[in-house]
């Protein structure tokens, strides 16, 4: 595939692996989410340029809006977990009794 | 006609007289059931029982009477029937005579016993059971008598209940007798199912009897008469008081097994396998017991082994298909064996409870009457010509020598005969002769007529009984008349060799010291290692296999492991490995999510 495709796929894949295998802090998961969002934004922005179709130019703006909401929600959860559990260590986020 | 009436009446009167003290028991004041009363009852019964015996001797009358029939099922009826043939009519006076003497002796021997009336009661109940066994015409009554004597034996051996060895010995007696009872019940079941009767006259078949019921009968005789294999209870039964040993374990109870075989001999007569088995078993028992008696040091155990040896000899006679001769030996043996036991009882009491012959000696001067009768008894046991034992024992050995039989059985029996002489002479030498090895002032006293009368009466019987019985009873089978001189004197020669051996050995013990332990001495004095080899391993194996099969195999293994618990174990392995995945952390889920995406991508492109 072309260089662009490779870079976008690899960025997205690396970010999702980073999301899946985060170790201690919740904030690193959120950062990886942001990088996933970033790679998707750049890919969506390059798309109308490559295909010479200006009507798809709105899509990255929509995506950005929703990712901002999602980032805000993630940060709110981070703050909430810090308030209740004292830190954002991931082994606190466990509903199991045992 | 009057003969049979007199016969039946007198025999029934005997039985009724014997039963009287038991019927008076609910109404007893102390005077009506004392030991002297019971002794007098038995003496009266003996005198009355002489009447049917005399009738039989003079006219050969036999009779079978039957009262009241128990209608068990429609075609299997069990009558209460008494058989008065030569065996029962000869046995009654002999048993009653011996019992009378023993009871008279026991009034002196057990004089310091607080429950002496109960003791006499037990002896009387035993006698009743034995007489029922003798006079029974069907296996049902015989079984009643059989169980009765077994039970009374248990009660009497464990008379001194505080003594642990007495309880063990009583239990041993009951267990070994029970194993024999299995055989008896087996043959009774066979009789009931095949012959549809328990009457002994209806039993014989024209063809050869199948071996299975005969094996049952032989097993019953092995248990009751202490043949080899089921023999340890008899020496252990010496834990009981001496009158018990004299009555039960010398004259009457132990011959019940042989008596059973005598009664059922028409069944045995045409089955050579069973006869050979009796022969070899009897020969083995007689030799084994005689070997064990050689090194015993307890006077009662020597006499017990001597009884065991003579029982083996009776079994050998049954194996030769000569039941009448076996019965003759039973009769003569009763006299001298009971007398030997009574003499040993006197010696034990006179030495204040000493039973070890190594601590006796020189009693010939201290207890002249007793030791003279001891000598007479030993001579009769050895088969000295023309005493009581000679008539039966010599005939048996002659018949052995002139029959077509197993040579090994013959050799064993001859060897046992010489051993009999050896241990009897050893006992005599150690007890009666030499210097006294007792403590210095034993309470020897035989001036009481309660002691001397029974013993001298039995001594008279030991001398005369053989002659009297053989003179008046016609043999049913022709005894062997001609044989070479060596064969004729074989028994006497064997006995003489045994005596010579004993004399040599006794001089050796005075002059030389023999080595402390040798295997033969160990074998003989530990009764052939039979007791430790059989008692522990048999019970351990039986209980172990029971535990393995019932508990381990069925309960634990099949109901649990193959069922619910095995399933649990299988599931547990899978559960343990997957528990680590179910921690509830997001990371695991996301990790598995990523892994599966990677897998799909790698397989797609």
XYZ file of C-alpha atoms in Angstrom:
703
model
C 0.000 0.000 0.000
C 1.116 3.591 -0.253
C 3.250 5.253 2.328
C 0.337 7.244 3.715
C -1.760 4.156 4.297
C 1.074 2.397 6.028
C 1.784 5.264 8.347
C -1.867 5.693 9.298
C -2.410 1.980 9.880
C 0.725 1.634 11.925
C 0.008 4.715 13.999
C -3.518 3.511 14.731
C -2.391 -0.008 15.478
C 0.406 1.101 17.756
C -1.919 3.418 19.644
C -4.568 0.717 20.111
C -1.898 -1.708 21.364
C -0.787 0.964 23.716
C -4.385 1.343 24.877
C -4.716 -2.380 25.419
C -1.440 -2.996 27.214
C -1.240 0.018 29.480
C 0.338 -0.850 32.764
C -0.232 1.377 35.722
C -1.893 4.687 34.986
C -5.233 5.390 33.432
C -3.876 8.557 31.905
C -1.598 6.634 29.590
C -4.687 4.867 28.225
C -6.308 8.225 27.632
C -3.185 9.479 25.893
C -3.247 6.495 23.583
C -6.901 7.209 22.865
C -5.886 10.714 21.911
C -3.189 9.474 19.597
C -5.676 7.092 17.986
C -7.938 10.043 17.480
C -5.062 12.101 16.078
C -4.103 9.519 13.519
C -7.726 9.188 12.442
C -7.992 12.981 12.131
C -4.950 13.222 9.906
C -6.150 10.288 7.816
C -9.611 11.822 7.386
C -8.040 15.157 6.449
C -5.755 13.615 3.783
C -8.731 11.671 2.302
C -10.518 14.541 0.409
C -7.161 15.934 -0.693
C -6.171 12.634 -2.259
C -9.508 12.047 -3.887
C -10.062 15.674 -4.954
C -13.524 15.637 -3.332
C -14.024 18.826 -1.310
C -17.403 17.750 0.089
C -15.767 15.326 2.484
C -13.796 18.157 4.122
C -16.400 18.433 6.936
C -15.690 14.940 8.299
C -12.544 15.604 10.277
C -14.270 18.564 11.993
C -17.100 16.332 13.156
C -14.661 13.770 14.360
C -12.717 16.354 16.249
C -15.859 17.552 18.027
C -16.771 14.109 19.208
C -13.229 13.297 20.233
C -13.130 16.437 22.296
C -16.249 15.266 24.097
C -14.774 11.887 24.599
C -11.510 13.285 25.898
C -13.424 15.475 28.286
C -15.417 12.489 29.520
C -12.222 10.489 29.970
C -10.590 13.221 31.946
C -13.693 13.542 34.099
C -13.492 9.837 34.882
C -9.836 10.229 35.711
C -10.623 12.999 38.142
C -13.495 10.951 39.642
C -11.334 7.902 40.158
C -8.629 10.023 41.717
C -11.236 11.518 44.044
C -12.601 8.113 45.181
C -9.592 5.829 45.018
C -6.838 8.338 45.732
C -4.860 7.715 42.556
C -5.454 6.594 38.990
C -3.744 3.274 39.354
C -5.558 0.725 37.294
C -5.680 -2.060 39.845
C -8.127 0.089 41.801
C -10.707 -0.134 39.017
C -12.001 -3.520 40.130
C -15.560 -4.294 41.055
C -14.846 -7.856 42.100
C -15.247 -8.451 45.785
C -12.408 -10.882 46.134
C -42.450 -107.020 74.381
C -41.688 -106.367 78.017
C -38.052 -105.994 77.112
C -38.586 -102.982 74.925
C -40.993 -101.476 77.387
C -38.475 -101.849 80.178
C -35.744 -100.510 77.940
C -37.565 -97.398 76.915
C -38.936 -96.724 80.352
C -35.623 -97.018 82.089
C -33.836 -94.824 79.606
C -36.492 -92.171 79.838
C -36.344 -92.433 83.596
C -32.609 -91.773 83.414
C -33.183 -88.643 81.406
C -35.935 -87.513 83.717
C -33.753 -87.981 86.778
C -31.016 -85.919 85.163
C -33.475 -83.169 84.375
C -34.875 -82.957 87.893
C -32.442 -80.421 89.377
C -33.029 -78.079 86.476
C -36.765 -78.257 87.020
C -36.336 -77.646 90.726
C -34.330 -74.510 90.062
C -37.239 -72.033 90.307
C -38.372 -73.608 93.551
C -34.956 -74.084 95.068
C -34.249 -73.614 98.661
C -30.541 -73.965 99.228
C -30.795 -77.557 100.368
C -32.565 -78.964 97.388
C -30.016 -77.968 94.806
C -26.713 -78.259 96.549
C -23.727 -79.967 94.982
C -24.243 -83.145 96.969
C -27.819 -83.368 95.717
C -26.686 -83.047 92.141
C -24.003 -85.675 92.673
C -26.555 -88.009 94.144
C -28.889 -87.349 91.204
C -26.238 -88.308 88.719
C -25.353 -91.418 90.712
C -28.993 -92.501 90.696
C -29.221 -91.864 86.993
C -26.112 -93.976 86.453
C -27.554 -96.872 88.380
C -30.822 -96.691 86.467
C -29.006 -96.467 83.142
C -27.329 -99.772 83.869
C -30.699 -101.399 83.224
C -30.961 -100.646 79.487
C -27.296 -101.461 79.039
C -27.747 -104.836 80.647
C -30.851 -105.455 78.570
C -28.938 -104.669 75.442
C -26.023 -106.853 76.434
C -28.244 -109.801 77.201
C -30.800 -109.610 74.441
C -29.521 -107.207 71.840
C -32.645 -105.071 72.036
C -32.513 -101.770 70.263
C -35.307 -99.314 69.826
C -36.241 -96.073 68.223
C -38.985 -94.055 69.820
C -40.512 -90.955 68.425
C -42.663 -88.416 70.173
C -44.398 -85.327 68.907
C -43.630 -84.353 65.355
C -42.833 -80.809 64.340
C -44.626 -80.301 61.056
C -42.144 -77.923 59.564
C -43.602 -78.065 56.066
C -46.087 -80.458 54.580
C -43.533 -82.959 53.461
C -40.646 -82.199 55.770
C -41.450 -83.264 59.275
C -39.037 -83.291 62.180
C -39.996 -85.804 64.852
C -38.544 -85.776 68.317
C -37.086 -89.234 68.141
C -34.651 -91.076 70.348
C -32.474 -93.862 69.063
C -31.453 -96.446 71.589
C -28.912 -98.563 69.837
C -25.666 -99.995 71.078
C -23.865 -96.684 70.901
C -26.263 -94.646 72.976
C -27.023 -97.407 75.443
C -23.350 -98.077 76.065
C -22.492 -94.386 76.242
C -25.118 -93.493 78.840
C -23.742 -95.517 81.741
C -20.162 -94.669 80.897
C -20.824 -90.946 80.670
C -22.918 -90.995 83.825
C -20.300 -92.997 85.728
C -17.530 -90.644 84.732
C -19.689 -87.611 85.486
C -20.636 -88.979 88.875
C -16.996 -89.456 89.802
C -16.087 -86.008 88.511
C -18.918 -84.325 90.389
C -17.922 -86.074 93.573
C -14.352 -84.902 93.036
C -15.550 -81.387 92.254
C -17.292 -81.049 95.592
C -13.816 -81.206 97.115
C -11.922 -79.398 94.362
C -14.253 -76.403 94.099
C -15.123 -76.324 97.789
C -13.864 -72.784 98.225
C -15.796 -71.511 95.237
C -18.620 -69.103 96.150
C -20.796 -70.027 93.180
C -20.346 -73.737 93.436
C -24.031 -74.483 92.842
C -23.961 -72.573 89.578
C -20.867 -74.518 88.580
C -22.620 -77.788 89.200
C -25.590 -76.527 87.283
C -23.444 -75.757 84.302
C -21.913 -79.218 84.461
C -25.380 -80.753 84.663
C -26.642 -78.730 81.699
C -23.611 -79.835 79.763
C -24.368 -83.443 80.614
C -27.960 -83.075 79.471
C -26.853 -81.578 76.165
C -24.335 -84.360 75.650
C -26.914 -87.042 76.357
C -29.337 -85.411 73.932
C -26.618 -85.478 71.314
C -25.992 -89.148 71.980
C -29.549 -90.309 71.896
C -30.629 -88.197 68.916
C -31.977 -89.972 65.930
C -32.170 -86.997 63.650
C -29.805 -84.197 62.857
C -32.092 -81.652 64.456
C -31.794 -83.061 67.976
C -28.122 -83.721 67.373
C -27.644 -80.097 66.415
C -29.420 -78.998 69.585
C -27.081 -81.139 71.654
C -24.079 -80.023 69.590
C -24.737 -76.330 70.160
C -25.579 -76.995 73.782
C -22.238 -78.604 74.528
C -20.423 -75.841 72.658
C -22.178 -73.190 74.690
C -21.573 -74.897 78.024
C -17.950 -75.382 77.058
C -17.651 -71.634 76.535
C -19.279 -70.871 79.878
C -17.227 -73.399 81.750
C -13.825 -72.637 80.249
C -14.282 -68.987 81.132
C -15.471 -69.872 84.616
C -12.879 -67.683 86.266
C -13.912 -64.610 84.320
C -11.425 -62.283 85.904
C -8.576 -64.036 84.179
C -7.802 -62.681 80.732
C -6.332 -65.920 79.440
C -9.476 -67.785 80.438
C -11.655 -65.422 78.438
C -9.360 -65.662 75.442
C -9.391 -69.438 75.645
C -13.179 -69.559 75.882
C -13.494 -67.284 72.874
C -11.017 -69.404 70.974
C -13.045 -72.519 71.755
C -16.256 -70.929 70.547
C -14.718 -69.599 67.330
C -13.079 -72.854 66.348
C -16.247 -74.785 67.159
C -18.234 -72.360 65.048
C -16.045 -73.007 62.047
C -16.860 -76.669 62.475
C -20.549 -75.853 62.786
C -20.443 -74.448 59.266
C -19.679 -77.942 58.067
C -22.463 -79.439 60.113
C -25.021 -76.985 58.807
C -23.776 -77.594 55.281
C -24.397 -81.306 55.547
C -27.740 -80.740 57.250
C -28.788 -78.481 54.403
C -27.665 -81.038 51.866
C -29.592 -83.751 53.683
C -32.700 -81.624 53.855
C -32.601 -80.687 50.209
C -31.547 -84.021 48.723
C -32.968 -86.626 51.063
C -35.850 -84.532 52.362
C -35.240 -85.796 55.847
C -33.044 -85.314 58.824
C -33.427 -88.869 60.083
C -30.203 -90.716 59.992
C -31.636 -94.067 58.988
C -33.172 -92.682 55.833
C -29.973 -91.080 54.678
C -27.767 -93.725 53.055
C -27.738 -93.981 49.305
C -27.199 -97.230 47.430
C -24.635 -95.524 45.235
C -21.703 -93.467 46.361
C -22.627 -90.484 48.489
C -21.443 -87.178 47.010
C -18.355 -85.887 48.762
C -19.702 -82.434 49.679
C -21.896 -83.326 52.681
C -19.240 -85.708 53.914
C -16.710 -82.901 53.795
C -19.138 -80.891 55.889
C -19.371 -83.674 58.445
C -15.608 -84.051 58.560
C -15.228 -80.311 59.023
C -17.689 -80.459 61.919
C -15.717 -83.286 63.492
C -12.458 -81.391 62.936
C -13.833 -78.411 64.799
C -15.434 -80.216 67.673
C -12.833 -82.938 68.118
C -9.787 -80.725 67.677
C -8.230 -82.400 64.666
C -5.260 -80.705 63.065
C -6.246 -77.377 61.554
C -8.876 -76.490 64.130
C -7.001 -77.767 67.141
C -5.611 -74.829 69.142
C -8.658 -74.469 71.326
C -8.117 -77.711 73.155
C -4.812 -76.926 74.892
C -6.089 -73.398 75.542
C -9.212 -74.868 77.152
C -7.096 -76.021 80.061
C -7.683 -72.569 81.507
C -10.895 -73.884 82.933
C -11.108 -75.678 86.265
C -9.897 -79.281 86.352
C -13.372 -80.877 86.666
C -14.308 -79.041 83.474
C -11.241 -80.358 81.707
C -11.970 -83.826 82.979
C -15.567 -83.858 81.867
C -15.643 -81.831 78.748
C -12.282 -81.976 77.211
C -11.379 -85.555 77.822
C -14.378 -87.784 77.907
C -17.501 -86.271 76.499
C -17.543 -83.104 74.513
C -14.558 -83.675 72.318
C -15.813 -87.073 71.311
C -18.999 -85.475 69.979
C -17.354 -84.922 66.614
C -16.249 -88.530 66.388
C -19.685 -89.591 67.582
C -21.260 -87.669 64.730
C -19.094 -89.536 62.265
C -19.986 -92.826 63.956
C -23.682 -92.079 63.666
C -23.432 -91.111 60.021
C -20.978 -93.796 59.002
C -23.363 -95.436 56.471
C -22.953 -92.257 54.455
C -19.194 -92.390 54.778
C -18.837 -96.090 54.158
C -19.031 -96.067 50.386
C -17.037 -92.917 49.686
C -13.333 -93.762 49.675
C -12.269 -90.117 49.318
C -13.917 -89.165 52.590
C -12.505 -92.222 54.324
C -8.981 -91.466 53.154
C -9.387 -87.867 54.261
C -10.436 -89.025 57.732
C -7.503 -91.383 57.851
C -4.853 -88.875 56.892
C -6.336 -86.090 58.979
C -6.504 -88.342 62.000
C -2.952 -89.589 61.515
C -1.647 -86.043 61.175
C -3.559 -84.902 64.267
C -2.356 -87.751 66.398
C 1.277 -87.262 65.461
C 1.157 -83.491 65.788
C -0.429 -83.617 69.203
C 1.974 -86.277 70.406
C 4.936 -84.223 69.179
C 3.670 -81.146 70.960
C 3.107 -83.076 74.171
C 6.748 -84.115 74.338
C 8.021 -80.756 75.506
C 5.124 -79.322 77.465
C 5.750 -78.451 81.066
C 2.219 -77.913 82.294
C 0.725 -81.142 83.491
C -2.752 -80.302 82.251
C -1.457 -79.397 78.818
C 0.315 -82.739 78.524
C -2.949 -84.528 79.249
C -4.797 -82.202 76.847
C -2.429 -83.047 74.040
C -2.760 -86.669 74.924
C -6.520 -86.301 74.485
C -5.976 -84.616 71.163
C -3.716 -87.457 70.066
C -6.256 -90.097 71.049
C -8.951 -88.193 69.171
C -6.758 -88.359 66.122
C -6.533 -92.090 66.652
C -10.317 -92.307 66.784
C -10.498 -90.377 63.526
C -8.065 -92.851 62.006
C -10.388 -95.666 63.037
C -13.303 -93.933 61.362
C -11.143 -93.689 58.284
C -10.693 -97.433 58.396
C -14.487 -97.812 58.251
C -14.621 -99.304 61.764
C -17.070 -97.163 63.723
C -17.656 -99.731 66.428
C -13.974 -99.837 67.229
C -13.885 -96.049 67.410
C -16.749 -96.182 69.858
C -14.916 -98.765 71.917
C -11.940 -96.452 72.072
C -14.213 -93.580 73.101
C -15.578 -95.665 75.952
C -12.271 -96.915 77.302
C -10.569 -93.565 76.777
C -13.218 -91.818 78.889
C -12.232 -93.785 81.954
C -8.510 -93.326 82.004
C -8.471 -89.800 80.662
C -10.936 -88.544 83.250
C -8.898 -90.296 85.896
C -5.693 -88.673 84.663
C -7.313 -85.277 84.910
C -8.648 -85.929 88.395
C -5.227 -87.082 89.562
C -3.646 -83.974 88.106
C -6.288 -81.912 89.912
C -5.352 -83.541 93.214
C -1.665 -82.898 92.546
C -2.327 -79.258 91.659
C -4.359 -78.637 94.803
C -1.847 -80.490 96.945
C 0.985 -78.318 95.722
C -1.056 -75.150 96.235
C -1.696 -74.406 92.600
C 1.541 -75.593 91.022
C 1.018 -76.920 87.522
C 4.563 -77.047 86.200
C 6.041 -80.543 86.257
C 9.514 -79.136 86.525
C 8.533 -78.066 90.013
C 7.127 -81.393 91.066
C 8.910 -84.574 91.969
C 8.947 -87.378 94.467
C 5.173 -87.335 94.803
C 5.018 -91.111 94.910
C 5.710 -91.009 98.615
C 3.604 -87.946 99.359
C 0.443 -88.859 97.451
C 0.497 -92.650 97.115
C -3.103 -93.266 96.042
C -3.181 -90.492 93.522
C 0.124 -91.339 91.943
C -0.675 -95.031 91.793
C -3.845 -94.219 89.911
C -1.835 -91.842 87.723
C 0.434 -94.724 86.870
C -2.518 -96.988 86.109
C -3.985 -94.293 83.877
C -0.736 -93.785 82.015
C -0.308 -97.506 81.523
C -3.847 -97.784 80.210
C -3.196 -94.849 77.864
C -0.078 -96.490 76.518
C -2.021 -99.634 75.737
C -0.477 -101.967 78.248
C -1.756 -105.453 77.541
C -5.089 -106.266 79.178
C -5.761 -102.902 80.722
C -8.638 -100.922 79.258
C -6.720 -99.107 76.569
C -5.269 -102.283 75.180
C -8.557 -103.661 73.917
C -9.286 -100.670 71.778
C -5.840 -99.352 70.881
C -4.234 -102.649 70.030
C -7.212 -103.621 67.884
C -6.968 -100.314 66.047
C -3.286 -100.779 65.318
C -3.827 -104.352 64.233
C -6.590 -103.264 61.873
C -4.334 -100.503 60.549
C -1.601 -102.966 59.841
C -3.843 -105.442 58.059
C -5.843 -102.992 55.940
C -5.319 -101.704 52.475
C -4.455 -98.145 53.257
C -2.076 -95.236 52.984
C 1.312 -96.227 54.378
C 2.052 -92.702 55.508
C -0.979 -92.719 57.814
C 0.165 -96.016 59.242
C 3.682 -94.766 59.904
C 2.452 -91.598 61.554
C 0.126 -93.507 63.822
C 2.840 -95.935 64.917
C 5.197 -93.050 65.577
C 2.489 -91.315 67.599
C 1.996 -94.499 69.614
C 5.620 -94.523 70.646
C 5.480 -90.802 71.395
C 2.483 -91.473 73.627
C 4.605 -93.807 75.668
C 7.432 -91.274 75.726
C 5.499 -88.318 77.034
C 3.524 -90.412 79.497
C 6.703 -91.812 80.932
C 8.283 -88.362 80.993
C 5.332 -87.056 82.951
C 5.503 -89.991 85.357
C 9.235 -89.651 85.896
C 9.155 -85.935 86.453
C 6.077 -85.907 88.672
C 6.368 -89.029 90.733
C 9.991 -90.069 90.926
C 13.200 -88.340 91.793
C 13.802 -85.719 94.404
C 11.060 -83.238 95.215
C 11.508 -79.897 93.518
C 8.498 -78.339 95.231
C 8.716 -75.684 97.901
C 9.413 -77.260 101.258
C 5.984 -77.515 102.860
C 3.211 -78.162 100.341
C -0.294 -78.799 101.699
C -0.463 -82.354 100.394
C -3.529 -84.105 101.646
C -5.390 -86.958 100.052
C -7.070 -88.317 103.126
C -10.464 -87.057 102.039
C -12.693 -89.848 100.698
C -14.125 -87.297 98.285
C -10.791 -87.488 96.496
C -9.871 -91.108 96.741
C -13.249 -92.653 95.987
C -13.760 -91.167 92.535
C -10.178 -91.774 91.502
C -10.112 -95.381 92.637
C -13.493 -95.999 91.069
C -12.229 -94.698 87.745
C -9.037 -96.719 88.185
C -11.159 -99.833 88.553
C -12.976 -98.804 85.411
C -9.714 -98.244 83.555
C -8.633 -101.759 84.366
C -11.870 -103.599 83.768
C -13.802 -101.573 81.204
C -12.072 -102.866 78.145
C -12.522 -106.468 79.144
C -16.160 -106.023 80.096
C -17.197 -104.155 76.982
C -15.466 -106.467 74.542
C -16.809 -109.528 76.300
C -20.409 -108.486 76.074
C -20.691 -106.617 72.801
C -20.516 -108.602 69.600
C -18.551 -106.891 66.863
C -20.440 -106.067 63.706
C -17.393 -106.501 61.498
C -15.044 -109.425 61.753
C -11.811 -108.367 63.368
C -8.619 -109.553 61.692
C -7.776 -112.952 63.117
C -4.466 -113.976 61.594
C -1.391 -111.907 61.031
C 2.381 -112.267 61.371
C 3.821 -112.062 64.856
C 5.531 -108.739 64.226
C 2.290 -107.211 63.076
C 0.450 -108.575 66.069
C 2.945 -107.123 68.490
C 3.527 -103.898 66.525
C 1.745 -101.700 69.043
C 3.555 -103.210 72.004
C 6.908 -102.917 70.256
C 6.246 -99.259 69.380
C 5.264 -98.550 72.962
C 8.329 -100.323 74.310
C 10.547 -98.317 71.968
C 8.941 -95.143 73.237
C 9.529 -96.176 76.832
C 13.159 -97.004 76.091
C 13.578 -93.623 74.412
C 12.095 -91.861 77.417
C 14.344 -93.725 79.836
C 17.409 -92.865 77.773
C 16.437 -89.231 77.575
C 15.761 -88.999 81.294
C 19.179 -90.420 82.149
C 20.649 -87.993 79.665
C 19.058 -85.038 81.384
C 20.593 -86.064 84.662
C 24.091 -86.595 83.301
C 24.533 -84.436 80.220
C 23.411 -80.938 79.457
C 21.640 -80.666 76.154
C 22.067 -77.583 73.955
C 19.816 -74.753 74.882
C 17.879 -74.318 71.704
C 17.402 -76.551 68.755
C 14.773 -76.305 66.080
C 12.963 -79.496 67.060
C 12.569 -78.381 70.646
C 11.315 -75.029 69.473
C 8.876 -76.659 67.109
C 7.500 -78.948 69.742
C 7.244 -76.531 72.611
C 5.664 -73.758 70.581
C 3.013 -76.171 69.316
C 4.301 -76.228 65.791
C 4.147 -72.447 65.376
C 0.506 -72.953 64.448
C -1.032 -70.358 66.756
C 1.007 -67.295 65.732
C 1.027 -68.309 62.079
C -2.713 -68.704 61.818
C -4.376 -66.385 64.278
C -2.886 -63.042 63.272
C -2.515 -63.299 59.497
C -5.904 -64.887 58.898
C -7.829 -62.257 60.774
C -5.716 -59.430 59.370
C -6.208 -60.598 55.807
C -9.908 -61.100 56.268
C -10.457 -57.683 57.778
C -8.151 -56.009 55.255
C -9.912 -57.505 52.283
C -13.224 -56.545 53.815
C -12.074 -52.983 54.186
C -10.661 -52.904 50.685
C -13.743 -54.230 48.998
C -16.501 -52.633 51.004
C -15.011 -49.346 51.984
C -12.231 -48.463 49.574
C -13.547 -49.978 46.409
C -17.262 -49.512 46.530
C -17.817 -46.548 48.775
C -14.841 -44.337 48.102
C -13.874 -45.302 44.618
C -17.017 -46.050 42.700
C -19.497 -43.838 44.437
C -17.236 -40.918 44.906
C -14.263 -40.806 42.582
C -15.990 -42.115 39.499
C -19.002 -39.976 40.202
C -19.330 -36.507 41.579
C -15.890 -36.001 43.061
C -14.041 -37.140 39.980
C -16.003 -34.705 37.922
C -15.123 -32.002 40.415
C -11.445 -32.774 40.070
C -11.566 -32.566 36.317
C -13.379 -29.260 36.350
C -11.111 -27.872 39.014
C -8.093 -27.993 36.719
C -9.809 -25.932 34.061
C -11.270 -23.591 36.652
C -7.930 -22.824 38.244
C -6.327 -21.840 34.971
C -9.193 -19.634 33.909
C -9.561 -17.884 37.246
C -6.551 -15.731 36.486
C -8.304 -14.412 33.455
C -11.438 -13.455 35.300
C -9.970 -10.829 37.560
C -12.243 -8.138 36.282
C -9.459 -5.849 35.177
C -9.967 -4.039 31.933
C -6.458 -4.725 30.849
C -7.049 -8.414 30.383
C -10.103 -7.852 28.316
C -8.425 -5.251 26.159
C -5.397 -7.465 25.840
C -7.468 -10.387 24.643
C -9.298 -8.013 22.320
C -6.033 -6.834 20.804
C -4.737 -10.351 20.532
C -7.765 -11.544 18.661
C -7.618 -8.569 16.291
C -3.990 -9.346 15.555
C -4.828 -12.957 14.897
C -7.614 -12.055 12.508
C -5.419 -9.564 10.689
C -2.588 -12.012 10.352
C -4.846 -14.683 8.937
C -6.650 -12.334 6.596
C -3.690 -10.624 4.875
